[in-house]
Amino acid sequence: MKFHTLLMAAAITVAPLFVNAQRIKLVEGSVSPLKGITELNTEFTYDNVKVGEFSNEDDYIHKKTEEYNKKEAGKAN
């Protein structure tokens, strides 16, 4: 029982060293325009995203569907 308690205490002590969820690394510019803002709406666009070696998602899905159906008919449905 003492071992479990000691292990838990060690984990709680060491865990904050690895947690950096809200640390930011400023690459360029300034964050001063954000002073006083409590909420920020962010929108991501995926217009030019590549999937592996494919230039778009549809080509990837088409190839994988063919591969799965070649292995076992109807598997990709």
PDB file of C-alpha atoms in Angstrom, residues 8-62:
ATOM      1  CA  MET A   8       1.036   8.189  -6.897  1.00  0.00           C
ATOM      2  CA  ALA A   9       2.817  11.006  -5.070  1.00  0.00           C
ATOM      3  CA  ALA A  10       5.752  10.768  -7.479  1.00  0.00           C
ATOM      4  CA  ALA A  11       3.413  10.850 -10.485  1.00  0.00           C
ATOM      5  CA  ILE A  12       1.584  13.906  -9.160  1.00  0.00           C
ATOM      6  CA  THR A  13       4.898  15.642  -8.503  1.00  0.00           C
ATOM      7  CA  VAL A  14       6.416  14.882 -11.920  1.00  0.00           C
ATOM      8  CA  ALA A  15       3.300  15.310 -14.115  1.00  0.00           C
ATOM      9  CA  PRO A  16       3.312  19.139 -14.187  1.00  0.00           C
ATOM     10  CA  LEU A  17       6.779  19.071 -15.726  1.00  0.00           C
ATOM     11  CA  PHE A  18       5.363  17.490 -18.885  1.00  0.00           C
ATOM     12  CA  VAL A  19       2.054  19.338 -19.143  1.00  0.00           C
ATOM     13  CA  ASN A  20       2.096  22.351 -21.430  1.00  0.00           C
ATOM     14  CA  ALA A  21      -1.442  22.562 -22.753  1.00  0.00           C
ATOM     15  CA  GLN A  22      -1.695  26.343 -22.722  1.00  0.00           C
ATOM     16  CA  ARG A  23       1.876  27.382 -23.296  1.00  0.00           C
ATOM     17  CA  ILE A  24       2.393  29.145 -26.585  1.00  0.00           C
ATOM     18  CA  LYS A  25       5.521  29.734 -28.599  1.00  0.00           C
ATOM     19  CA  LEU A  26       5.474  33.108 -30.300  1.00  0.00           C
ATOM     20  CA  VAL A  27       7.144  32.747 -33.687  1.00  0.00           C
ATOM     21  CA  GLU A  28       6.563  36.275 -34.956  1.00  0.00           C
ATOM     22  CA  GLY A  29       4.387  39.295 -34.320  1.00  0.00           C
ATOM     23  CA  SER A  30       2.870  40.418 -31.063  1.00  0.00           C
ATOM     24  CA  VAL A  31       0.029  39.231 -28.875  1.00  0.00           C
ATOM     25  CA  SER A  32      -0.689  42.727 -27.548  1.00  0.00           C
ATOM     26  CA  PRO A  33      -3.746  43.195 -29.859  1.00  0.00           C
ATOM     27  CA  LEU A  34      -5.326  40.245 -28.019  1.00  0.00           C
ATOM     28  CA  LYS A  35      -5.076  41.960 -24.633  1.00  0.00           C
ATOM     29  CA  GLY A  36      -8.452  41.958 -22.915  1.00  0.00           C
ATOM     30  CA  ILE A  37     -10.002  39.396 -25.266  1.00  0.00           C
ATOM     31  CA  THR A  38     -11.482  36.518 -23.293  1.00  0.00           C
ATOM     32  CA  GLU A  39     -12.832  34.508 -26.210  1.00  0.00           C
ATOM     33  CA  LEU A  40     -11.464  33.882 -29.703  1.00  0.00           C
ATOM     34  CA  ASN A  41     -13.357  32.152 -32.494  1.00  0.00           C
ATOM     35  CA  THR A  42     -11.076  30.132 -34.788  1.00  0.00           C
ATOM     36  CA  GLU A  43     -12.160  28.609 -38.087  1.00  0.00           C
ATOM     37  CA  PHE A  44     -10.073  25.990 -39.883  1.00  0.00           C
ATOM     38  CA  THR A  45     -10.263  25.448 -43.630  1.00  0.00           C
ATOM     39  CA  TYR A  46      -9.050  22.280 -45.283  1.00  0.00           C
ATOM     40  CA  ASP A  47      -8.997  23.457 -48.902  1.00  0.00           C
ATOM     41  CA  ASN A  48      -5.457  22.384 -49.802  1.00  0.00           C
ATOM     42  CA  VAL A  49      -5.083  19.349 -47.548  1.00  0.00           C
ATOM     43  CA  LYS A  50      -3.344  16.298 -48.976  1.00  0.00           C
ATOM     44  CA  VAL A  51      -4.040  12.764 -47.780  1.00  0.00           C
ATOM     45  CA  GLY A  52      -0.777  10.837 -47.894  1.00  0.00           C
ATOM     46  CA  GLU A  53       0.450  10.731 -51.475  1.00  0.00           C
ATOM     47  CA  PHE A  54      -2.927  11.830 -52.864  1.00  0.00           C
ATOM     48  CA  SER A  55      -3.796  15.394 -53.789  1.00  0.00           C
ATOM     49  CA  ASN A  56      -7.326  15.106 -52.376  1.00  0.00           C
ATOM     50  CA  GLU A  57      -9.454  12.929 -50.126  1.00  0.00           C
ATOM     51  CA  ASP A  58     -11.667  11.559 -52.914  1.00  0.00           C
ATOM     52  CA  ASP A  59      -8.714   9.889 -54.674  1.00  0.00           C
ATOM     53  CA  TYR A  60      -7.622   8.301 -51.396  1.00  0.00           C
ATOM     54  CA  ILE A  61     -11.108   6.974 -50.635  1.00  0.00           C
ATOM     55  CA  HIS A  62     -11.473   5.610 -54.183  1.00  0.00           C
TER      56      HIS A  62
END
